[in-house]
Short mmCIF file of C-alpha atoms and ligand atoms in Angstrom, two decimals:
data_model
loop_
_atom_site.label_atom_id
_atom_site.label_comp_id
_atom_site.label_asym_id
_atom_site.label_seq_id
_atom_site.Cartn_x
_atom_site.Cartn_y
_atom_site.Cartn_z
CA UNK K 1 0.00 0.00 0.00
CA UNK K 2 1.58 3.36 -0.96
CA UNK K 3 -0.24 5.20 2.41
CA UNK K 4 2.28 2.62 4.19
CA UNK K 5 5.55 3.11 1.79
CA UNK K 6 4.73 7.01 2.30
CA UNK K 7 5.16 6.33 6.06
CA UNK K 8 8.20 4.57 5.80
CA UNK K 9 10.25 6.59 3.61
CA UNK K 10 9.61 9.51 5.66
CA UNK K 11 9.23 8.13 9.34
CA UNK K 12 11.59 10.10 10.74
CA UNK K 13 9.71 13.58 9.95
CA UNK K 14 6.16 12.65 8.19
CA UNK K 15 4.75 16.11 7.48
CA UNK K 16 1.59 16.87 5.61
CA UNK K 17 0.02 20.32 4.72
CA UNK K 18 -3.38 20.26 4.87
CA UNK K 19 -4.18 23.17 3.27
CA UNK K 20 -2.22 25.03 0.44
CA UNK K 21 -3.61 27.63 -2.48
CA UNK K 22 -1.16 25.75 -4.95
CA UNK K 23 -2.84 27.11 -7.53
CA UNK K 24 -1.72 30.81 -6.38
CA UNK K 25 1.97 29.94 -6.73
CA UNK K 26 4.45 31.21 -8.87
CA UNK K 27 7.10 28.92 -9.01
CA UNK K 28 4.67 25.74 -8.59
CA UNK K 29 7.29 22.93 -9.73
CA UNK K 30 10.12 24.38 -7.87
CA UNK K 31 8.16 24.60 -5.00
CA UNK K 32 6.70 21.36 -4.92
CA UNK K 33 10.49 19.84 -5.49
CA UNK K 34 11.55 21.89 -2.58
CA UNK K 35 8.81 20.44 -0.82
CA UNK K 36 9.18 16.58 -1.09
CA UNK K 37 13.37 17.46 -0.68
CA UNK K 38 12.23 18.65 2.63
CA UNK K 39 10.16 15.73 3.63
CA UNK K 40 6.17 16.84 3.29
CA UNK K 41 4.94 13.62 1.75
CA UNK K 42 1.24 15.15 1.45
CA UNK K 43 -0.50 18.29 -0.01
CA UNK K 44 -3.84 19.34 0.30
CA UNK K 45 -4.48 21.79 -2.45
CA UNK K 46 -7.62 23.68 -1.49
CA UNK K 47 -9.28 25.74 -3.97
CA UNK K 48 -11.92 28.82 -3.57
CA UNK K 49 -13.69 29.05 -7.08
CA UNK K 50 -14.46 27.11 -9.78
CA UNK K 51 -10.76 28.37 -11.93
CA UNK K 52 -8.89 27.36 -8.66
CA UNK K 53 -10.73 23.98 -8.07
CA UNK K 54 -10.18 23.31 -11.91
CA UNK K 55 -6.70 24.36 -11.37
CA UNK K 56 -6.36 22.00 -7.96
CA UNK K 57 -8.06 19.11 -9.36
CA UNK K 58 -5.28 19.16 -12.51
CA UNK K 59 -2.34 19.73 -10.24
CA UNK K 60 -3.66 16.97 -8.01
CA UNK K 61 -3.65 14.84 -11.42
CA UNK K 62 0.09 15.93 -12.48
CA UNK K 63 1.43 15.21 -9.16
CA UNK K 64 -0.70 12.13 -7.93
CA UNK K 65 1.20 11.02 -4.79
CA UNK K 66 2.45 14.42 -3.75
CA UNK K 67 -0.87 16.40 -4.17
CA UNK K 68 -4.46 15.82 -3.09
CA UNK K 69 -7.32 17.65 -3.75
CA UNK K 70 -9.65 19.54 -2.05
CA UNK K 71 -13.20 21.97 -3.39
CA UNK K 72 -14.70 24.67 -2.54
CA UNK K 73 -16.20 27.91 -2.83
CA UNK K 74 -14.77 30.67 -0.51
CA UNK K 75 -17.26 33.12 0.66
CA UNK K 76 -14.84 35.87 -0.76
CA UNK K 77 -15.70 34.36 -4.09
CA UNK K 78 -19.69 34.07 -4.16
CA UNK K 79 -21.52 35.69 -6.47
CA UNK K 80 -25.39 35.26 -6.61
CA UNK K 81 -24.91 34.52 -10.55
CA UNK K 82 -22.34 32.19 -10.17
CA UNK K 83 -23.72 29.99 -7.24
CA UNK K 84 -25.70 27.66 -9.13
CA UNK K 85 -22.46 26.73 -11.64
CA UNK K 86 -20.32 26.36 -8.76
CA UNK K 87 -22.04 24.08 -6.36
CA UNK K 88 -22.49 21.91 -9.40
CA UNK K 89 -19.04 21.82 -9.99
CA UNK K 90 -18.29 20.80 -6.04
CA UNK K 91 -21.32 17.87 -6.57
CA UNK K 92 -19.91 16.69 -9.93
CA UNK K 93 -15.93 16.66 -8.83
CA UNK K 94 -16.54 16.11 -4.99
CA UNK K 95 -16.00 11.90 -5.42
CA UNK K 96 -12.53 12.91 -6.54
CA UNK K 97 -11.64 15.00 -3.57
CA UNK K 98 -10.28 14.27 -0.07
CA UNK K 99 -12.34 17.25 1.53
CA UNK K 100 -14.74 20.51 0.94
CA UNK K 101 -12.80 23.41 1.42
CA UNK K 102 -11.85 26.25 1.40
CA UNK K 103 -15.73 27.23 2.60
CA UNK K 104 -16.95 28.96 5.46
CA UNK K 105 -18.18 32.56 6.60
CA UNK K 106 -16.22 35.82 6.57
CA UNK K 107 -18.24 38.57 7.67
CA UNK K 108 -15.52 41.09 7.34
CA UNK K 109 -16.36 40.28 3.33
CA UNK K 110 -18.77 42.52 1.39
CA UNK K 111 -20.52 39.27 0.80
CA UNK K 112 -23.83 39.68 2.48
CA UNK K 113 -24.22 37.33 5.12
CA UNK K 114 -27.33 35.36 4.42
CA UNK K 115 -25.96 35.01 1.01
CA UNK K 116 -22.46 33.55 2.51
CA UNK K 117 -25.03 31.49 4.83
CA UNK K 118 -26.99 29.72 1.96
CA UNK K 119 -24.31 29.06 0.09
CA UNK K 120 -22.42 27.08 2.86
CA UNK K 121 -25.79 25.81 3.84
CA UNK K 122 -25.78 23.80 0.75
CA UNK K 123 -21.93 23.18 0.69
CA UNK K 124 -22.78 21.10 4.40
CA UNK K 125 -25.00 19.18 2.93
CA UNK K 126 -22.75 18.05 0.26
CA UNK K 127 -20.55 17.06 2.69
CA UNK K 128 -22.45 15.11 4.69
CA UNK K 129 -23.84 13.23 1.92
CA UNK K 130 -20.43 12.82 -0.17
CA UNK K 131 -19.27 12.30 3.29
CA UNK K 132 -16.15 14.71 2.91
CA UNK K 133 -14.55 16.78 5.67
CA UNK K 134 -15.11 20.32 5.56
CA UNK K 135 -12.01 22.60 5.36
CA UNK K 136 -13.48 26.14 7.07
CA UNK K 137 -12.48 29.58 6.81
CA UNK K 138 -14.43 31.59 9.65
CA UNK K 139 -13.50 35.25 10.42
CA UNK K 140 -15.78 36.97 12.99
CA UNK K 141 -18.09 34.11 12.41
CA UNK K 142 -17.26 31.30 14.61
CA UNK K 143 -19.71 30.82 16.43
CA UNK K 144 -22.59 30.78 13.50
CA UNK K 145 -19.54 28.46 11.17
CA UNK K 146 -19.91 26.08 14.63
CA UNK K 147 -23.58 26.42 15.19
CA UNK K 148 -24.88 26.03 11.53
CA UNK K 149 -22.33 22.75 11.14
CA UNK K 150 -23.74 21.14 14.60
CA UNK K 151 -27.69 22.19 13.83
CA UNK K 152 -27.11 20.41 10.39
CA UNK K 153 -25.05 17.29 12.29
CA UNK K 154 -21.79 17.85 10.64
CA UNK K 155 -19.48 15.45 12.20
CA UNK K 156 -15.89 15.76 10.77
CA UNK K 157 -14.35 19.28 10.33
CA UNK K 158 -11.32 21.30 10.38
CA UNK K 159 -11.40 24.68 11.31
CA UNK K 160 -8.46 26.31 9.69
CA UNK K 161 -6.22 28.76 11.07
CA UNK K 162 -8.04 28.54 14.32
CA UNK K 163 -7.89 32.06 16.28
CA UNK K 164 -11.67 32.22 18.19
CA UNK K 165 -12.19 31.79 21.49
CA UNK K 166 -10.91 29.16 23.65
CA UNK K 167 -14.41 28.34 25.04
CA UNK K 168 -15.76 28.22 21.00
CA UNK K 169 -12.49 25.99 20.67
CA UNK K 170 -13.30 23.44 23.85
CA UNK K 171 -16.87 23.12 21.96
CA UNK K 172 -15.51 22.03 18.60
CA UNK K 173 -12.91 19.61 19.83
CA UNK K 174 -15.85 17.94 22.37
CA UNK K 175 -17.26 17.61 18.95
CA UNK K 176 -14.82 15.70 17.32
CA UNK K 177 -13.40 18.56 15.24
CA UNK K 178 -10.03 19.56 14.48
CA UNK K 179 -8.23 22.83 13.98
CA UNK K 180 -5.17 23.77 12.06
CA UNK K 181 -2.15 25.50 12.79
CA UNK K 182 0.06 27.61 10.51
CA UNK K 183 2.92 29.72 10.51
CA UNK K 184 0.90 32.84 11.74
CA UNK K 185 2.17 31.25 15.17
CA UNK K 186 5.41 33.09 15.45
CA UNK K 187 3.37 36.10 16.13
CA UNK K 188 -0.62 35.85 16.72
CA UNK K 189 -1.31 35.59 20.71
CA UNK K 190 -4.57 33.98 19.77
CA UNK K 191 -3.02 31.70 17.09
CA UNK K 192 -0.58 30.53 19.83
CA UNK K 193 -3.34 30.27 22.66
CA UNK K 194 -5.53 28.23 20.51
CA UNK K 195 -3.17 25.43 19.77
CA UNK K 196 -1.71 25.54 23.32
CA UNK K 197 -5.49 24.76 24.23
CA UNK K 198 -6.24 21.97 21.95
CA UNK K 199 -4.97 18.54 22.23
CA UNK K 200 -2.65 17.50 19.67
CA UNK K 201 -4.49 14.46 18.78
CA UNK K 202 -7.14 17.52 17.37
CA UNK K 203 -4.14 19.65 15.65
CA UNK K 204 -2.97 19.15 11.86
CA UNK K 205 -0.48 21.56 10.21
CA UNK K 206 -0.59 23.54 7.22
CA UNK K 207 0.63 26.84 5.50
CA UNK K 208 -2.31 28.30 3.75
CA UNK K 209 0.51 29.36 1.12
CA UNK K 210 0.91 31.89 -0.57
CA UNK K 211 -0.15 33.25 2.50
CA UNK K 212 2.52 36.20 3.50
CA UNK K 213 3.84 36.09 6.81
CA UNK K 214 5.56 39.02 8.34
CA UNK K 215 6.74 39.77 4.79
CA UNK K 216 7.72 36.19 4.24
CA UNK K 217 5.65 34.87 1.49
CA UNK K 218 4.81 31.04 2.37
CA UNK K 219 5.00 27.71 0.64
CA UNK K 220 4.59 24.57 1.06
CA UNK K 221 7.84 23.57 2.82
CA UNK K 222 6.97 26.31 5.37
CA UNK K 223 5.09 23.40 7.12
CA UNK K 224 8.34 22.83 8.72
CA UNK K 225 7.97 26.58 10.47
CA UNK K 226 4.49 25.60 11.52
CA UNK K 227 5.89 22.22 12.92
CA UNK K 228 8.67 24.11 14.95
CA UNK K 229 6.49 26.36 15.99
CA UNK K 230 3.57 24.11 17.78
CA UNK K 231 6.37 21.79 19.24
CA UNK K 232 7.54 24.96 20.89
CA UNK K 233 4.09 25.86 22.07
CA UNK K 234 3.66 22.11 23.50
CA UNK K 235 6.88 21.62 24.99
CA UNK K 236 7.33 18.40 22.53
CA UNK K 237 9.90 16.72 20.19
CA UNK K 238 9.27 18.01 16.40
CA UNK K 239 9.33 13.74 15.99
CA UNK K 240 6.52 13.52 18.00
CA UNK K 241 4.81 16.54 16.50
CA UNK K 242 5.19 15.33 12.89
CA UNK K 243 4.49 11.79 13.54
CA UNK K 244 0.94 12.84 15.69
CA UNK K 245 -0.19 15.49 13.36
CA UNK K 246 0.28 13.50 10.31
CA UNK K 247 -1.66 10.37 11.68
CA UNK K 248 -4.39 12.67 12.16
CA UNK K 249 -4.45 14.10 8.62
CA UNK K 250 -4.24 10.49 7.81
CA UNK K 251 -7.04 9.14 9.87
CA UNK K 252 -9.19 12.07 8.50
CA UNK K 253 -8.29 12.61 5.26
CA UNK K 254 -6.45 9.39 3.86
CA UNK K 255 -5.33 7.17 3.28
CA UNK K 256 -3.30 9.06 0.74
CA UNK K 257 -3.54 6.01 -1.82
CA UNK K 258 -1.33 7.72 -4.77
CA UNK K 259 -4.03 9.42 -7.32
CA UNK K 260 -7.24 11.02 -7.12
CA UNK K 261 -9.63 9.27 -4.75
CA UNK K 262 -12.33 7.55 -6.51
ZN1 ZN R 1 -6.84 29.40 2.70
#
């Protein structure tokens, strides 16, 4: 089984990014190559639209045991016209994903919020019946992102970049969620708070790449500066980080069978 030769090869420092805007880079190869030379055996590529989920799904194809894909549509993105054609797109391509994402609420967006809700109404159910884990962006919305995914019985999610509250955060890992931790940790107070709070059977790493941080725009590799960082923050071997967080990217979005999942 490949999901067992990927463990072996890298056993030493298994890392997986669960959530990367390949699409958005602009030196994709070299990036990539920089990435398996540094020991990330898995990439989720999450897209936002239906160009990046196109985009996603074909980099996922070009780069079958490096890359696997994730859909979505990112409430930055939604436009009323454009709804219909997208969640479509998620329903038609979703069998060939590992997860629904990037989705979720931003009410900082111009989006208006009832739209935002709607659309990720119907994204949930997709998920629950394609049974996929939803990859969720929530900025002042936590609490609704939480509520609307409990009301509608949502059991697997990750909440990405996690920087709510910690009593939001006790809630969703009593759930059975996870959240996930990126490089915004060398500075963000609530960033560092959150994963200090959560148990690291509930934490996964990522980079949300391109993503700049402090000036330093992010790729995949940069897992390895998210890694550092929460084994700081938890007082534990970056061994025991890697191996931990990777079983639970495994466990909820593997196994990582080389090619898109059918
Ligand atoms: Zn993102």
């Amino acid at each position: 089984m490949v999901m067992r030769r990927v463990l072996t090869v890298n056993r030493n420092l298994l890392l997986i990014d669960v959530h990367a805007h390949l699409n958005e880079l602009e030196e994709l190869e070299k990036d990539l190559r920089e990435a398996r030379r540094q020991g990330i055996s898995v990439i989720i590529g999450v897209g936002m639209c239906l160009e990046s989920n196109r985009r996603i799904l074909a980099i996922a194809k070009e780069n079958p045991t490096l890359v696997f894909p994730a859909i979505g549509y990112h409430p930055w993105k939604i436009k009323k016209p454009e709804i219909r054609e997208n969640l479509a797109f998620i329903k038609e391509n979703v069998k060939h994903c590992v997860a629904i994402g990037e989705v979720g609420l931003d009410y900082k967006a111009k989006v208006k919020k009832q739209l935002q809700r709607d659309v990720l109404q119907e994204i949930v159910k997709l998920s629950i019946r394609y049974h996929k884990t939803l990859i969720l962006h929530c900025r002042y919305s936590h609490e609704r992102v939480f509520s609307m995914i409990s009301d509608m019985g949502v059991k697997r999610a990750i909440f990405h970049w996690y920087s709510g509250s910690l009593d939001l955060l006790r809630k969703i890992i009593d759930s059975g969620h996870y959240i996930s931790a990126t490089p915004a940790l060398m500075y963000s107070p609530q960033h560092q708070e959150a994963v200090k709070e959560a148990a690291l059977e509930r934490i996964l790493l990522e980079t949300d790449c391109p993503v700049s941080y402090q000036g330093h725009v992010s790729k995949p590799s940069d897992v390895r500066i998210t890694l550092r960082e929460v084994a700081k923050i938890k007082g534990l071997s970056l061994k025991t980080v890697a191996e931990r967080t990777s079983q639970n990217a495994i466990g909820l979005l593997g196994p990582f069978d080389g090619g898109l999942n059918h």
